[in-house]
Structure formats: C-alpha cells, structure tokens
Amino acid sequence: PQITNHKVKAKSKISRGTMKLPGLICVLAAANLLLVEGFENASGFKLNHAAHARHPVYEESPEFIRWKYRNEPLPAEINFVESGYVSPVKDQGMCKASWAIAATGVLEGAYAKATGRKGKAIQQFSEQMIISCANQVNSPDPESNWDSLGCQGGSPVVAMEFTKEQGWNCFTRSLGFQSADGQAGICRLDQFVSMLKYISWRKYCSEFQFKKDMAMGGTRFNNLSIYKGPGLVNSTRLKQMLVVLGPVAVAIDGSRLFYYDPSKGHFSDCSSSEDALSYVLLLVGYGTDSFGDYWLLKASYGETFGIDGYVKLPRGTDRNGNDLNSCGLLHHPFGMSVDAYTES
C-alpha cells in the first residue's frame, strides 16, 4: 500500500509511553534538559573509513549481506515504520547528533529483529550515552581515541563501535536525550553514583546485575556486528541490506533539507557528491507514490518536519540508466546485526 502521512504519523508515535517513568540507574546521568527546536545544525556527519575502525567493519560478503534468495525478487516496497521496527522521531535541537541518533535507530531495528520486540514493545536505546561518552573530549578512557566530537559531529561507525565495545546500552526511558542545547554532557561511565557509592556502569551491567538492569535501565548484547556497503553501492545492494539487516544508516547532503516541502515532491535539492555529505538519517524503507519511486528516511528534526518527521528521496535511474544517488545516500550505508543477550 502507498505510504501516507497518516500511517507514518501513527507509527512514529508508537511506544511513546516508554519515555515515561525514568529508571533509577541511568537517569542519574540526566540533567539540564533544554529542548531547542530548529534546523540550525543540520550537519553532524564526519567520515570514518573502515580502515581506521577499532573493530571489524564487514563489507558485503557471500556469507552475509548477499541476497539470500537469489531466485526470488526483492520486495516491491518495504516500510519498517509500519512493521514496527522504528521508534518515534527525535529532535536533535542544536546538537549535531544525527550520527548518533541514526546509529541508535539501526541498533533498535536490529534488536527488534533479534528479539521480536517491535511495535509497542520496541526498545528505545540511548543516543545520549553515545554522544556524551564516544567522543574525544568526554571519554573516561584517555586512550580511547574515539573519532567523534559529540555535538559537533561524528560517524555512525563510531557510535556502533562504541556500543559494540561496551556490549550494552541504556534504555531511553532511563537516559533520554539531553543535548538539544548543543552540549554533549558529562560522561559518567567511571563516576556513577548509586547508594552514595561510585560504581562502574560496566560493573552494574555485569552478569549478576543483569536482571535488575533489564527492569530498570538497559540491556546487553551478544555478537554485535557492523556492516557497510562495498564502496558506492547501487540501489539493489541497498535494498538487500535493508532486507537482511533492517533499518540502515545513510549519510546525505542535508544542507538544504530544511526547505523540504512534501507537497511538491521528493526532496532533490542537494548534491550527490561524497564531499557534500553532512547529515545522517535512518533509511527505513522504499516504495512508490504519486511522485514516483522513493526512499523513505527518518530524520531527527522532530515530527513537525517533513512527513511527520520523515523525508522521501527520489529512487530509480537517470536518463543514462544509472542509479540515482539521491543526495549521496549510496555512498556510505551502514547496518548492524545483534543477538539478544542470554546468560550462559
């Protein structure tokens, strides 16, 4: 069926209740929430090639990213919003945090696929923990060398690597987004107060505390793997990544995205050059409407932007038969797979 504003809006408001009743643990890191709405900081993407990655970043391989059903056609359309694999739209405010927000969306989709917890039961994870801790300024480990700058931009690969290295993440209900004022906030990984004692968050999420943590603030992961398209991908490869992995993070030229008017068609006022990439979104599907074929992406400007927080980019081929690299989204797609944590 055709994707409509009404459907996207209805699904984008699913599980809003998970934002209520802050958890006892991760919430101690939350303070000074200032919501600032606007498009002043559309940028937030910094290149981080796999050659500089701290952990393996797997390219497409015969073992995984290939289309598993070679004799079957790819779906004519995909909408992970309607399928329940996408959490409500967020607003990054004055913080150039699209890199972390999109990566968290990838994690949420991968976790939903692994656990079946989707729709109203989808778990929302904390981009704030990534923004505050996976950066050069606030990291508690002086030798971490995380290649991001918090509210000044970063790469979704860094966000995914950080989550992989930690092996866990807080739920949004416990550590929600606080950086709308443009400040990355304080990282409390090694200085966390509970019952008047300083304990490590790693200690808190250890085996014997796991059940308590599940109830109060976060969860752990097994076998989190990061995947990227092999260089400049084509539309078929990108569809395959969606089918196999779920929602995928993509970077685009977002310099004029705030001019997007859905009533006038799919957004195309942008460059397809790799050098122009500035904003990271969550690719949540593709389809066709009255304006033609499109890619559906979740932005991080709140629900008043675009189609209830979403944007459609042209999909198809140009007059020479080449895939449309709309706004550059074919340059750097990233996804992940994850297994739910199980006690051994």
Short mmCIF file of N, CA and C in Angstrom, two decimals, residues 104-190:
data_model
loop_
_atom_site.label_atom_id
_atom_site.label_comp_id
_atom_site.label_asym_id
_atom_site.label_seq_id
_atom_site.Cartn_x
_atom_site.Cartn_y
_atom_site.Cartn_z
N THR A 104 21.66 4.75 16.66
CA THR A 104 20.79 4.17 17.67
C THR A 104 19.55 3.57 17.03
N GLY A 105 19.05 4.23 15.98
CA GLY A 105 17.92 3.68 15.25
C GLY A 105 18.25 2.36 14.59
N VAL A 106 19.47 2.24 14.07
CA VAL A 106 19.92 0.97 13.49
C VAL A 106 19.93 -0.11 14.57
N LEU A 107 20.46 0.23 15.74
CA LEU A 107 20.52 -0.71 16.86
C LEU A 107 19.12 -1.14 17.28
N GLU A 108 18.19 -0.19 17.35
CA GLU A 108 16.82 -0.52 17.74
C GLU A 108 16.18 -1.49 16.75
N GLY A 109 16.40 -1.25 15.46
CA GLY A 109 15.84 -2.15 14.46
C GLY A 109 16.45 -3.53 14.52
N ALA A 110 17.78 -3.59 14.69
CA ALA A 110 18.47 -4.87 14.77
C ALA A 110 18.03 -5.65 16.00
N TYR A 111 17.86 -4.94 17.12
CA TYR A 111 17.43 -5.60 18.36
C TYR A 111 16.00 -6.10 18.23
N ALA A 112 15.15 -5.32 17.56
CA ALA A 112 13.77 -5.74 17.34
C ALA A 112 13.71 -7.00 16.48
N LYS A 113 14.58 -7.06 15.45
CA LYS A 113 14.62 -8.25 14.60
C LYS A 113 15.11 -9.46 15.38
N ALA A 114 16.06 -9.23 16.29
CA ALA A 114 16.65 -10.34 17.04
C ALA A 114 15.72 -10.87 18.12
N THR A 115 14.91 -10.00 18.70
CA THR A 115 14.09 -10.38 19.86
C THR A 115 12.61 -10.48 19.56
N GLY A 116 12.17 -9.89 18.46
CA GLY A 116 10.74 -9.85 18.18
C GLY A 116 10.01 -8.77 18.94
N ARG A 117 10.76 -7.95 19.69
CA ARG A 117 10.15 -6.85 20.46
C ARG A 117 10.01 -5.65 19.53
N LYS A 118 8.86 -5.50 18.93
CA LYS A 118 8.63 -4.43 17.99
C LYS A 118 7.28 -3.78 18.26
N GLY A 119 6.94 -2.77 17.45
CA GLY A 119 5.69 -2.07 17.67
C GLY A 119 5.68 -1.40 19.03
N LYS A 120 4.65 -1.62 19.80
CA LYS A 120 4.55 -1.01 21.13
C LYS A 120 5.61 -1.54 22.08
N ALA A 121 6.17 -2.70 21.78
CA ALA A 121 7.17 -3.30 22.67
C ALA A 121 8.60 -2.97 22.27
N ILE A 122 8.80 -2.14 21.23
CA ILE A 122 10.16 -1.86 20.77
C ILE A 122 10.97 -1.18 21.87
N GLN A 123 12.22 -1.58 22.00
CA GLN A 123 13.10 -0.97 22.99
C GLN A 123 13.82 0.21 22.35
N GLN A 124 13.73 1.36 23.00
CA GLN A 124 14.44 2.54 22.52
C GLN A 124 15.74 2.68 23.31
N PHE A 125 16.84 2.87 22.59
CA PHE A 125 18.15 2.95 23.22
C PHE A 125 18.66 4.38 23.27
N SER A 126 19.64 4.60 24.13
CA SER A 126 20.10 5.95 24.46
C SER A 126 21.20 6.45 23.53
N GLU A 127 20.86 7.41 22.69
CA GLU A 127 21.89 8.10 21.91
C GLU A 127 22.70 9.04 22.80
N GLN A 128 22.11 9.46 23.94
CA GLN A 128 22.81 10.38 24.83
C GLN A 128 24.09 9.76 25.38
N MET A 129 24.02 8.49 25.73
CA MET A 129 25.21 7.80 26.24
C MET A 129 26.32 7.83 25.19
N ILE A 130 25.97 7.66 23.92
CA ILE A 130 26.95 7.68 22.84
C ILE A 130 27.50 9.08 22.64
N ILE A 131 26.62 10.07 22.60
CA ILE A 131 27.05 11.46 22.39
C ILE A 131 28.00 11.90 23.49
N SER A 132 27.68 11.56 24.73
CA SER A 132 28.47 12.02 25.88
C SER A 132 29.79 11.28 26.03
N CYS A 133 29.81 10.00 25.69
CA CYS A 133 30.99 9.19 26.01
C CYS A 133 31.85 8.80 24.82
N ALA A 134 31.26 8.65 23.64
CA ALA A 134 32.05 8.22 22.48
C ALA A 134 32.61 9.42 21.74
N ASN A 135 33.36 10.25 22.46
CA ASN A 135 33.96 11.42 21.82
C ASN A 135 35.31 11.72 22.44
N GLN A 136 36.09 12.53 21.76
CA GLN A 136 37.47 12.79 22.15
C GLN A 136 37.58 13.59 23.44
N VAL A 137 36.53 14.34 23.78
CA VAL A 137 36.59 15.25 24.91
C VAL A 137 36.19 14.58 26.22
N ASN A 138 35.07 13.85 26.20
CA ASN A 138 34.48 13.36 27.43
C ASN A 138 34.81 11.92 27.79
N SER A 139 35.45 11.19 26.90
CA SER A 139 35.67 9.77 27.17
C SER A 139 36.45 9.58 28.47
N PRO A 140 35.98 8.67 29.35
CA PRO A 140 36.69 8.41 30.60
C PRO A 140 38.04 7.74 30.39
N ASP A 141 38.23 7.16 29.22
CA ASP A 141 39.49 6.49 28.91
C ASP A 141 40.32 7.40 28.01
N PRO A 142 41.42 7.99 28.53
CA PRO A 142 42.21 8.94 27.73
C PRO A 142 42.82 8.31 26.48
N GLU A 143 42.89 6.99 26.42
CA GLU A 143 43.48 6.32 25.27
C GLU A 143 42.42 5.78 24.31
N SER A 144 41.16 6.16 24.54
CA SER A 144 40.09 5.61 23.71
C SER A 144 40.15 6.12 22.28
N ASN A 145 40.52 7.41 22.11
CA ASN A 145 40.66 7.99 20.76
C ASN A 145 39.40 7.82 19.91
N TRP A 146 38.25 7.98 20.52
CA TRP A 146 37.02 7.89 19.74
C TRP A 146 36.98 9.06 18.76
N ASP A 147 36.78 8.73 17.49
CA ASP A 147 36.87 9.73 16.43
C ASP A 147 35.53 10.43 16.21
N SER A 148 35.05 11.12 17.23
CA SER A 148 33.84 11.93 17.09
C SER A 148 33.95 13.10 18.05
N LEU A 149 33.07 14.07 17.86
CA LEU A 149 33.13 15.29 18.66
C LEU A 149 31.80 15.61 19.31
N GLY A 150 31.07 14.59 19.72
CA GLY A 150 29.82 14.82 20.44
C GLY A 150 28.82 15.62 19.63
N CYS A 151 28.48 16.80 20.11
CA CYS A 151 27.51 17.67 19.43
C CYS A 151 28.11 18.43 18.27
N GLN A 152 29.37 18.18 17.96
CA GLN A 152 30.00 18.81 16.80
C GLN A 152 30.14 17.84 15.63
N GLY A 153 29.53 16.68 15.74
CA GLY A 153 29.51 15.75 14.63
C GLY A 153 30.27 14.47 14.90
N GLY A 154 30.04 13.48 14.06
CA GLY A 154 30.69 12.19 14.22
C GLY A 154 30.26 11.24 13.12
N SER A 155 30.64 10.00 13.26
CA SER A 155 30.30 8.96 12.29
C SER A 155 29.45 7.89 12.95
N PRO A 156 28.45 7.37 12.23
CA PRO A 156 27.67 6.27 12.80
C PRO A 156 28.51 5.04 13.09
N VAL A 157 29.64 4.89 12.37
CA VAL A 157 30.53 3.77 12.66
C VAL A 157 31.09 3.89 14.07
N VAL A 158 31.46 5.10 14.47
CA VAL A 158 31.97 5.32 15.83
C VAL A 158 30.90 4.95 16.85
N ALA A 159 29.67 5.38 16.60
CA ALA A 159 28.58 5.06 17.53
C ALA A 159 28.38 3.56 17.64
N MET A 160 28.43 2.87 16.52
CA MET A 160 28.25 1.42 16.53
C MET A 160 29.42 0.72 17.20
N GLU A 161 30.64 1.19 16.92
CA GLU A 161 31.82 0.60 17.55
C GLU A 161 31.78 0.79 19.06
N PHE A 162 31.38 1.97 19.50
CA PHE A 162 31.30 2.25 20.93
C PHE A 162 30.32 1.29 21.60
N THR A 163 29.15 1.12 20.98
CA THR A 163 28.15 0.21 21.53
C THR A 163 28.67 -1.22 21.56
N LYS A 164 29.38 -1.61 20.52
CA LYS A 164 29.96 -2.95 20.47
C LYS A 164 30.98 -3.14 21.58
N GLU A 165 31.82 -2.15 21.79
CA GLU A 165 32.86 -2.27 22.81
C GLU A 165 32.27 -2.32 24.21
N GLN A 166 31.23 -1.52 24.46
CA GLN A 166 30.59 -1.55 25.77
C GLN A 166 29.84 -2.87 25.96
N GLY A 167 29.17 -3.31 24.89
CA GLY A 167 28.38 -4.53 24.99
C GLY A 167 27.01 -4.32 25.58
N TRP A 168 26.61 -3.07 25.74
CA TRP A 168 25.31 -2.75 26.34
C TRP A 168 24.96 -1.30 26.06
N ASN A 169 23.71 -0.95 26.33
CA ASN A 169 23.25 0.43 26.20
C ASN A 169 22.06 0.64 27.10
N CYS A 170 21.90 1.86 27.57
CA CYS A 170 20.75 2.20 28.40
C CYS A 170 19.49 2.34 27.55
N PHE A 171 18.35 2.18 28.17
CA PHE A 171 17.09 2.49 27.50
C PHE A 171 16.86 4.00 27.55
N THR A 172 16.14 4.52 26.56
CA THR A 172 15.84 5.95 26.53
C THR A 172 15.06 6.38 27.76
N ARG A 173 14.21 5.52 28.28
CA ARG A 173 13.40 5.91 29.45
C ARG A 173 14.29 6.17 30.66
N SER A 174 15.51 5.64 30.65
CA SER A 174 16.42 5.84 31.76
C SER A 174 17.43 6.95 31.48
N LEU A 175 17.88 7.06 30.25
CA LEU A 175 18.83 8.11 29.89
C LEU A 175 18.39 8.68 28.55
N GLY A 176 17.47 9.64 28.62
CA GLY A 176 16.93 10.26 27.42
C GLY A 176 17.86 11.33 26.85
N PHE A 177 17.47 11.87 25.72
CA PHE A 177 18.27 12.87 25.02
C PHE A 177 18.24 14.18 25.79
N GLN A 178 19.44 14.72 26.10
CA GLN A 178 19.55 15.96 26.87
C GLN A 178 20.37 17.03 26.17
N SER A 179 20.87 16.74 24.99
CA SER A 179 21.84 17.62 24.35
C SER A 179 21.23 18.57 23.33
N ALA A 180 19.94 18.82 23.42
CA ALA A 180 19.29 19.72 22.47
C ALA A 180 19.84 21.13 22.56
N ASP A 181 20.51 21.46 23.67
CA ASP A 181 21.10 22.80 23.81
C ASP A 181 22.47 22.89 23.16
N GLY A 182 22.93 21.79 22.54
CA GLY A 182 24.21 21.80 21.86
C GLY A 182 25.38 21.36 22.70
N GLN A 183 25.13 20.94 23.94
CA GLN A 183 26.19 20.48 24.83
C GLN A 183 26.16 18.95 24.92
N ALA A 184 27.32 18.33 24.76
CA ALA A 184 27.38 16.87 24.75
C ALA A 184 27.09 16.26 26.11
N GLY A 185 27.28 17.01 27.18
CA GLY A 185 27.03 16.48 28.51
C GLY A 185 28.21 15.73 29.08
N ILE A 186 28.06 15.29 30.31
CA ILE A 186 29.15 14.63 31.04
C ILE A 186 29.04 13.12 30.89
N CYS A 187 30.16 12.48 30.63
CA CYS A 187 30.20 11.02 30.59
C CYS A 187 30.48 10.51 32.00
N ARG A 188 29.61 9.65 32.49
CA ARG A 188 29.74 9.16 33.86
C ARG A 188 30.03 7.65 33.91
N LEU A 189 30.63 7.15 32.87
CA LEU A 189 30.88 5.71 32.84
C LEU A 189 31.69 5.23 34.03
N ASP A 190 32.68 6.00 34.45
CA ASP A 190 33.53 5.57 35.56
C ASP A 190 33.28 6.36 36.84
#
